[in-house]
mmCIF file of C-alpha atoms and ligand atoms in Angstrom:
data_model
loop_
_atom_site.group_PDB
_atom_site.id
_atom_site.type_symbol
_atom_site.label_atom_id
_atom_site.label_comp_id
_atom_site.label_asym_id
_atom_site.label_seq_id
_atom_site.Cartn_x
_atom_site.Cartn_y
_atom_site.Cartn_z
ATOM 1 C CA UNK Y 985 -69.052 -191.433 65.535
ATOM 2 C CA UNK Y 986 -65.955 -189.639 66.715
ATOM 3 C CA UNK Y 987 -66.245 -187.979 70.055
ATOM 4 C CA UNK Y 988 -64.764 -185.793 72.715
ATOM 5 C CA UNK Y 989 -64.890 -187.602 75.995
ATOM 6 C CA UNK Y 990 -66.575 -185.748 78.831
ATOM 7 C CA UNK Y 991 -64.816 -182.527 79.857
ATOM 8 C CA UNK Y 992 -63.310 -182.304 83.313
ATOM 9 C CA UNK Y 993 -63.977 -179.293 85.532
ATOM 10 C CA UNK Y 994 -60.846 -177.565 84.260
ATOM 11 C CA UNK Y 995 -61.245 -176.137 80.795
ATOM 12 C CA UNK Y 996 -57.987 -177.321 79.187
ATOM 13 C CA UNK Y 997 -58.552 -180.795 77.754
ATOM 14 C CA UNK Y 998 -55.837 -183.142 78.970
ATOM 15 C CA UNK Y 999 -54.128 -185.348 76.369
ATOM 16 C CA UNK Y 1000 -56.236 -188.389 77.264
ATOM 17 C CA UNK Y 1001 -59.395 -186.492 76.330
ATOM 18 C CA UNK Y 1002 -58.433 -185.169 72.917
ATOM 19 C CA UNK Y 1003 -60.261 -186.199 69.741
ATOM 20 C CA UNK Y 1004 -59.504 -189.858 69.185
ATOM 21 C CA UNK Y 1005 -59.646 -192.125 66.136
ATOM 22 C CA UNK Y 1006 -62.808 -194.175 65.770
ATOM 23 C CA UNK Y 1007 -64.148 -196.668 63.233
ATOM 24 C CA UNK Y 1008 -64.038 -194.083 60.438
ATOM 25 C CA UNK Y 1009 -60.339 -193.460 61.053
ATOM 26 C CA UNK Y 1010 -58.657 -196.779 61.625
ATOM 27 C CA UNK Y 1011 -55.510 -196.504 59.592
ATOM 28 C CA UNK Y 1012 -52.992 -193.666 59.389
ATOM 29 C CA UNK Y 1013 -49.927 -193.769 57.142
ATOM 30 C CA UNK Y 1014 -46.817 -191.592 57.078
ATOM 31 C CA UNK Y 1015 -44.362 -190.644 54.363
ATOM 32 C CA UNK Y 1016 -41.478 -189.735 56.663
ATOM 33 C CA UNK Y 1017 -39.737 -187.090 54.555
ATOM 34 C CA UNK Y 1018 -37.199 -184.446 55.521
ATOM 35 C CA UNK Y 1019 -34.641 -186.349 57.606
ATOM 36 C CA UNK Y 1020 -31.754 -185.274 55.365
ATOM 37 C CA UNK Y 1021 -32.690 -181.585 55.311
ATOM 38 C CA UNK Y 1022 -33.296 -181.618 59.052
ATOM 39 C CA UNK Y 1023 -29.748 -182.896 59.603
ATOM 40 C CA UNK Y 1024 -28.202 -180.503 57.055
ATOM 41 C CA UNK Y 1025 -29.860 -177.547 58.796
ATOM 42 C CA UNK Y 1026 -28.000 -178.584 61.920
ATOM 43 C CA UNK Y 1027 -24.688 -178.993 60.117
ATOM 44 C CA UNK Y 1028 -24.868 -182.757 60.598
ATOM 45 C CA UNK Y 1029 -24.583 -185.643 58.108
ATOM 46 C CA UNK Y 1030 -27.784 -187.051 56.592
ATOM 47 C CA UNK Y 1031 -27.405 -190.293 58.548
ATOM 48 C CA UNK Y 1032 -27.867 -188.294 61.736
ATOM 49 C CA UNK Y 1033 -31.250 -187.201 60.370
ATOM 50 C CA UNK Y 1034 -32.278 -190.821 59.808
ATOM 51 C CA UNK Y 1035 -31.333 -191.725 63.398
ATOM 52 C CA UNK Y 1036 -33.441 -188.811 64.629
ATOM 53 C CA UNK Y 1037 -36.186 -189.904 62.215
ATOM 54 C CA UNK Y 1038 -36.160 -193.405 63.676
ATOM 55 C CA UNK Y 1039 -36.671 -191.968 67.173
ATOM 56 C CA UNK Y 1040 -39.591 -189.890 65.911
ATOM 57 C CA UNK Y 1041 -41.025 -192.927 64.157
ATOM 58 C CA UNK Y 1042 -41.025 -194.934 67.403
ATOM 59 C CA UNK Y 1043 -42.538 -192.055 69.376
ATOM 60 C CA UNK Y 1044 -45.234 -191.114 66.851
ATOM 61 C CA UNK Y 1045 -46.238 -194.632 65.872
ATOM 62 C CA UNK Y 1046 -46.340 -195.891 69.449
ATOM 63 C CA UNK Y 1047 -48.585 -192.924 70.184
ATOM 64 C CA UNK Y 1048 -50.829 -193.735 67.203
ATOM 65 C CA UNK Y 1049 -51.264 -197.344 68.318
ATOM 66 C CA UNK Y 1050 -51.774 -196.341 71.962
ATOM 67 C CA UNK Y 1051 -54.506 -193.808 71.188
ATOM 68 C CA UNK Y 1052 -56.501 -196.337 69.204
ATOM 69 C CA UNK Y 1053 -55.489 -196.452 65.550
ATOM 70 C CA UNK Y 1054 -55.894 -200.031 64.393
ATOM 71 C CA UNK Y 1055 -53.057 -199.602 61.925
ATOM 72 C CA UNK Y 1056 -50.160 -197.225 61.488
ATOM 73 C CA UNK Y 1057 -47.966 -197.560 58.406
ATOM 74 C CA UNK Y 1058 -44.626 -195.866 57.688
ATOM 75 C CA UNK Y 1059 -42.626 -195.583 54.489
ATOM 76 C CA UNK Y 1060 -39.157 -196.403 55.778
ATOM 77 C CA UNK Y 1061 -37.347 -197.317 52.554
ATOM 78 C CA UNK Y 1062 -38.578 -197.284 48.977
ATOM 79 C CA UNK Y 1063 -37.522 -199.419 46.031
ATOM 80 C CA UNK Y 1064 -36.006 -196.183 44.649
ATOM 81 C CA UNK Y 1065 -33.966 -195.392 47.783
ATOM 82 C CA UNK Y 1066 -31.202 -197.794 46.659
ATOM 83 C CA UNK Y 1067 -30.047 -194.952 44.383
ATOM 84 C CA UNK Y 1068 -28.735 -193.127 47.457
ATOM 85 C CA UNK Y 1069 -25.050 -193.217 48.419
ATOM 86 C CA UNK Y 1070 -23.989 -196.567 49.889
ATOM 87 C CA UNK Y 1071 -23.061 -194.936 53.199
ATOM 88 C CA UNK Y 1072 -26.601 -193.612 53.639
ATOM 89 C CA UNK Y 1073 -28.255 -196.890 52.595
ATOM 90 C CA UNK Y 1074 -26.028 -198.837 54.990
ATOM 91 C CA UNK Y 1075 -26.871 -196.426 57.802
ATOM 92 C CA UNK Y 1076 -30.622 -196.971 57.267
ATOM 93 C CA UNK Y 1077 -30.153 -200.760 57.216
ATOM 94 C CA UNK Y 1078 -28.133 -200.504 60.438
ATOM 95 C CA UNK Y 1079 -30.910 -198.423 62.018
ATOM 96 C CA UNK Y 1080 -33.380 -201.130 61.003
ATOM 97 C CA UNK Y 1081 -31.199 -203.819 62.567
ATOM 98 C CA UNK Y 1082 -30.796 -201.894 65.839
ATOM 99 C CA UNK Y 1083 -34.533 -201.307 65.920
ATOM 100 C CA UNK Y 1084 -35.228 -205.034 65.469
ATOM 101 C CA UNK Y 1085 -32.824 -205.851 68.331
ATOM 102 C CA UNK Y 1086 -34.552 -203.291 70.499
ATOM 103 C CA UNK Y 1087 -38.037 -204.683 69.806
ATOM 104 C CA UNK Y 1088 -36.889 -208.257 70.422
ATOM 105 C CA UNK Y 1089 -35.542 -207.051 73.784
ATOM 106 C CA UNK Y 1090 -38.385 -204.690 74.785
ATOM 107 C CA UNK Y 1091 -41.433 -206.000 72.921
ATOM 108 C CA UNK Y 1092 -43.482 -206.177 76.105
ATOM 109 C CA UNK Y 1093 -43.469 -202.396 76.328
ATOM 110 C CA UNK Y 1094 -45.336 -202.148 72.979
ATOM 111 C CA UNK Y 1095 -49.093 -202.618 72.675
ATOM 112 C CA UNK Y 1096 -49.122 -203.498 69.005
ATOM 113 C CA UNK Y 1097 -47.697 -206.095 66.687
ATOM 114 C CA UNK Y 1098 -45.405 -205.427 63.729
ATOM 115 C CA UNK Y 1099 -45.651 -206.253 60.056
ATOM 116 C CA UNK Y 1100 -43.248 -205.539 57.222
ATOM 117 C CA UNK Y 1101 -44.512 -204.708 53.772
ATOM 118 C CA UNK Y 1102 -42.247 -204.756 50.738
ATOM 119 C CA UNK Y 1103 -39.712 -207.079 49.185
ATOM 120 C CA UNK Y 1104 -37.496 -208.174 52.065
ATOM 121 C CA UNK Y 1105 -35.667 -210.842 50.061
ATOM 122 C CA UNK Y 1106 -32.819 -208.337 49.594
ATOM 123 C CA UNK Y 1107 -32.025 -208.200 53.317
ATOM 124 C CA UNK Y 1108 -29.057 -210.122 54.713
ATOM 125 C CA UNK Y 1109 -30.367 -213.486 56.049
ATOM 126 C CA UNK Y 1110 -29.481 -212.670 59.668
ATOM 127 C CA UNK Y 1111 -31.431 -209.399 59.531
ATOM 128 C CA UNK Y 1112 -34.338 -211.082 57.760
ATOM 129 C CA UNK Y 1113 -34.480 -213.619 60.577
ATOM 130 C CA UNK Y 1114 -34.732 -210.776 63.123
ATOM 131 C CA UNK Y 1115 -37.507 -209.150 61.079
ATOM 132 C CA UNK Y 1116 -39.478 -212.418 61.020
ATOM 133 C CA UNK Y 1117 -38.928 -212.809 64.761
ATOM 134 C CA UNK Y 1118 -40.283 -209.280 65.348
ATOM 135 C CA UNK Y 1119 -43.338 -210.112 63.217
ATOM 136 C CA UNK Y 1120 -44.040 -213.110 65.448
ATOM 137 C CA UNK Y 1121 -44.190 -210.999 68.633
ATOM 138 C CA UNK Y 1122 -47.164 -209.345 70.334
ATOM 139 C CA UNK Y 1123 -49.691 -211.030 68.054
ATOM 140 C CA UNK Y 1124 -52.238 -210.857 70.863
ATOM 141 C CA UNK Y 1125 -52.565 -207.116 70.117
ATOM 142 C CA UNK Y 1126 -54.963 -206.063 67.335
ATOM 143 C CA UNK Y 1127 -53.129 -202.864 66.524
ATOM 144 C CA UNK Y 1128 -50.505 -203.219 63.839
ATOM 145 C CA UNK Y 1129 -47.501 -201.096 63.021
ATOM 146 C CA UNK Y 1130 -46.632 -201.684 59.357
ATOM 147 C CA UNK Y 1131 -43.131 -200.849 58.195
ATOM 148 C CA UNK Y 1132 -42.766 -200.447 54.442
ATOM 149 C CA UNK Y 1133 -39.219 -201.432 53.547
ATOM 150 C CA UNK Y 1134 -37.920 -201.874 50.008
ATOM 151 C CA UNK Y 1135 -41.494 -201.029 49.149
ATOM 152 C CA UNK Y 1136 -42.854 -199.669 45.861
ATOM 153 C CA UNK Y 1137 -46.525 -199.326 45.014
ATOM 154 C CA UNK Y 1138 -46.122 -200.216 41.344
ATOM 155 C CA UNK Y 1139 -44.051 -203.254 42.150
ATOM 156 C CA UNK Y 1140 -46.672 -204.324 44.722
ATOM 157 C CA UNK Y 1141 -49.366 -204.053 42.026
ATOM 158 C CA UNK Y 1142 -47.296 -205.918 39.428
ATOM 159 C CA UNK Y 1143 -46.691 -208.718 41.950
ATOM 160 C CA UNK Y 1144 -50.386 -208.852 42.784
ATOM 161 C CA UNK Y 1145 -51.389 -209.153 39.110
ATOM 162 C CA UNK Y 1146 -48.763 -211.835 38.539
ATOM 163 C CA UNK Y 1147 -49.959 -213.818 41.548
ATOM 164 C CA UNK Y 1148 -53.557 -213.605 40.355
ATOM 165 C CA UNK Y 1149 -52.496 -214.729 36.882
ATOM 166 C CA UNK Y 1150 -50.580 -217.658 38.314
ATOM 167 C CA UNK Y 1151 -53.753 -218.667 40.202
ATOM 168 C CA UNK Y 1152 -55.576 -218.654 36.871
ATOM 169 C CA UNK Y 1153 -57.666 -215.528 37.634
ATOM 170 C CA UNK Y 1154 -58.397 -213.886 34.291
ATOM 171 C CA UNK Y 1155 -60.980 -211.309 35.441
ATOM 172 C CA UNK Y 1156 -59.815 -209.931 38.768
ATOM 173 C CA UNK Y 1157 -62.297 -207.912 40.812
ATOM 174 C CA UNK Y 1158 -61.249 -204.941 42.959
ATOM 175 C CA UNK Y 1159 -61.625 -207.180 46.004
ATOM 176 C CA UNK Y 1160 -59.366 -209.799 44.418
ATOM 177 C CA UNK Y 1161 -56.676 -207.180 43.943
ATOM 178 C CA UNK Y 1162 -57.081 -205.704 47.445
ATOM 179 C CA UNK Y 1163 -56.709 -209.205 48.857
ATOM 180 C CA UNK Y 1164 -53.314 -209.506 47.152
ATOM 181 C CA UNK Y 1165 -51.992 -206.227 48.564
ATOM 182 C CA UNK Y 1166 -49.479 -206.237 51.406
ATOM 183 C CA UNK Y 1167 -52.078 -204.385 53.496
ATOM 184 C CA UNK Y 1168 -54.846 -206.987 53.143
ATOM 185 C CA UNK Y 1169 -54.590 -207.616 56.909
ATOM 186 C CA UNK Y 1170 -55.456 -204.040 57.867
ATOM 187 C CA UNK Y 1171 -57.298 -202.361 54.999
ATOM 188 C CA UNK Y 1172 -56.601 -199.100 53.219
ATOM 189 C CA UNK Y 1173 -55.213 -196.000 54.938
ATOM 190 C CA UNK Y 1174 -57.850 -193.401 55.821
ATOM 191 C CA UNK Y 1175 -55.258 -190.641 55.806
ATOM 192 C CA UNK Y 1176 -51.768 -190.390 54.360
ATOM 193 C CA UNK Y 1177 -49.522 -187.790 55.973
ATOM 194 C CA UNK Y 1178 -46.398 -186.494 54.270
ATOM 195 C CA UNK Y 1179 -43.872 -184.375 56.122
ATOM 196 C CA UNK Y 1180 -41.082 -182.334 54.535
ATOM 197 C CA UNK Y 1181 -43.058 -179.968 52.304
ATOM 198 C CA UNK Y 1182 -43.409 -181.979 49.077
ATOM 199 C CA UNK Y 1183 -46.897 -182.788 47.860
ATOM 200 C CA UNK Y 1184 -46.720 -186.141 46.163
ATOM 201 C CA UNK Y 1185 -47.315 -189.817 46.906
ATOM 202 C CA UNK Y 1186 -43.933 -191.130 45.682
ATOM 203 C CA UNK Y 1187 -45.082 -194.664 44.813
ATOM 204 C CA UNK Y 1188 -46.538 -195.256 48.296
ATOM 205 C CA UNK Y 1189 -49.680 -197.407 48.697
ATOM 206 C CA UNK Y 1190 -50.872 -196.523 45.179
ATOM 207 C CA UNK Y 1191 -53.849 -198.888 45.109
ATOM 208 C CA UNK Y 1192 -54.739 -198.323 48.743
ATOM 209 C CA UNK Y 1193 -54.609 -194.510 48.461
ATOM 210 C CA UNK Y 1194 -57.677 -194.345 46.197
ATOM 211 C CA UNK Y 1195 -59.881 -192.676 48.823
ATOM 212 C CA UNK Y 1196 -57.311 -191.668 51.426
ATOM 213 C CA UNK Y 1197 -57.373 -188.147 52.755
ATOM 214 C CA UNK Y 1198 -54.032 -186.459 52.181
ATOM 215 C CA UNK Y 1199 -52.274 -184.242 54.708
ATOM 216 C CA UNK Y 1200 -49.082 -182.350 53.923
ATOM 217 C CA UNK Y 1201 -46.924 -180.431 56.339
ATOM 218 C CA UNK Y 1202 -43.706 -178.463 55.868
ATOM 219 C CA UNK Y 1203 -42.344 -179.868 59.118
ATOM 220 C CA UNK Y 1204 -39.410 -182.219 58.705
ATOM 221 C CA UNK Y 1205 -40.146 -185.736 59.943
ATOM 222 C CA UNK Y 1206 -37.799 -185.646 62.992
ATOM 223 C CA UNK Y 1207 -39.775 -182.629 64.274
ATOM 224 C CA UNK Y 1208 -43.180 -184.331 64.205
ATOM 225 C CA UNK Y 1209 -44.774 -184.641 67.661
ATOM 226 C CA UNK Y 1210 -47.738 -186.263 69.339
ATOM 227 C CA UNK Y 1211 -49.442 -182.824 69.264
ATOM 228 C CA UNK Y 1212 -49.118 -182.860 65.475
ATOM 229 C CA UNK Y 1213 -50.875 -186.234 65.435
ATOM 230 C CA UNK Y 1214 -53.696 -184.709 67.493
ATOM 231 C CA UNK Y 1215 -53.928 -181.886 64.942
ATOM 232 C CA UNK Y 1216 -53.947 -184.393 62.056
ATOM 233 C CA UNK Y 1217 -56.862 -186.215 63.707
ATOM 234 C CA UNK Y 1218 -58.705 -182.904 64.083
ATOM 235 C CA UNK Y 1219 -58.162 -182.127 60.393
ATOM 236 C CA UNK Y 1220 -59.321 -185.617 59.383
ATOM 237 C CA UNK Y 1221 -62.643 -185.127 61.138
ATOM 238 C CA UNK Y 1222 -63.063 -181.709 59.529
ATOM 239 C CA UNK Y 1223 -62.936 -183.309 56.067
ATOM 240 C CA UNK Y 1224 -66.025 -184.597 54.286
ATOM 241 C CA UNK Y 1225 -65.376 -187.975 52.705
ATOM 242 C CA UNK Y 1226 -67.833 -188.545 49.901
ATOM 243 C CA UNK Y 1227 -66.281 -191.509 48.054
ATOM 244 C CA UNK Y 1228 -67.602 -190.112 44.781
ATOM 245 C CA UNK Y 1229 -71.106 -189.498 46.161
ATOM 246 C CA UNK Y 1230 -72.612 -186.123 47.044
HETATM 247 C C1 FPP Q 687 -36.902 -189.550 53.669
HETATM 248 O O1 FPP Q 687 -36.194 -188.415 54.069
HETATM 249 C C2 FPP Q 687 -36.597 -190.634 54.601
HETATM 250 C C3 FPP Q 687 -36.106 -191.853 54.248
HETATM 251 C C4 FPP Q 687 -35.806 -192.234 52.867
HETATM 252 C C5 FPP Q 687 -35.787 -192.852 55.264
HETATM 253 C C6 FPP Q 687 -36.751 -192.886 56.397
HETATM 254 C C7 FPP Q 687 -36.111 -193.635 57.486
HETATM 255 C C8 FPP Q 687 -36.305 -193.407 58.813
HETATM 256 C C9 FPP Q 687 -37.237 -192.443 59.367
HETATM 257 C C10 FPP Q 687 -35.555 -194.157 59.824
HETATM 258 C C11 FPP Q 687 -35.345 -195.555 59.516
HETATM 259 C C12 FPP Q 687 -36.428 -196.420 59.965
HETATM 260 C C13 FPP Q 687 -36.365 -197.747 59.769
HETATM 261 C C14 FPP Q 687 -37.420 -198.630 60.278
HETATM 262 C C15 FPP Q 687 -35.229 -198.310 59.041
HETATM 263 P P1 FPP Q 687 -35.054 -187.853 53.128
HETATM 264 O O2 FPP Q 687 -33.786 -188.548 53.448
HETATM 265 O O3 FPP Q 687 -35.488 -187.989 51.702
HETATM 266 O O4 FPP Q 687 -34.977 -186.360 53.550
HETATM 267 P P2 FPP Q 687 -34.710 -185.134 52.582
HETATM 268 O O5 FPP Q 687 -35.908 -185.031 51.668
HETATM 269 O O6 FPP Q 687 -34.627 -183.976 53.528
HETATM 270 O O7 FPP Q 687 -33.438 -185.406 51.859
#
């Protein structure tokens, strides 16, 4: 059951007593869209929007882990994002590298561990080493922050089928396929949030999204706040999940 903790004497509920995720809402995922438009609106280059987006990602996802989500997943770079201008792609890779350095330095201030999902074989070896180092930190914490990088849902599924075939599985069950997904460690997202106004999934967690609640907002990703997360939680608990039943 989800719950409001006991009210204090004063009527305004302080942050610590807002609606919090429980066992029916373990995993939240974000399609972080709108960085480019956010920057353009301010007369700044798109890369500036990604830097702002990275700050929002740290703030929002740290908040999600701290308030009790078992898993928080972000779509940081898709298999299609390579089509972007080289300058923009390089800026995102640089942001990733700086972020890895920061976690390696400050990991004790996080109360979650980190996992990358996607095909990381394309990363420069030195960066890949930092990513693997980050994944080895904070493993004593249950909460996981998943970063989808060079991720594509169709490619994830194709890889899963190929792996099953190479194991000699000719009749895969749904559980067999779920076990081959990058998210096998944390289960499917209960809600997928997309910022930036578009209403599509864009090849994100295709298999895992089967029963996810969807939440769309016009806000650009850099503008998302902890209060928005509280509102998203409220909306989640206002939905009726029937999983095909009545
Ligand atoms: C989509 O917005 C955003 C991306 C493709 C990149 C998301 C990256 C970050 C938030 C920061 C990087 C984080 C890591 C871990 C590397 P868009 O550029 O499509 O925005 P637009 O729709 O307004 O053009």
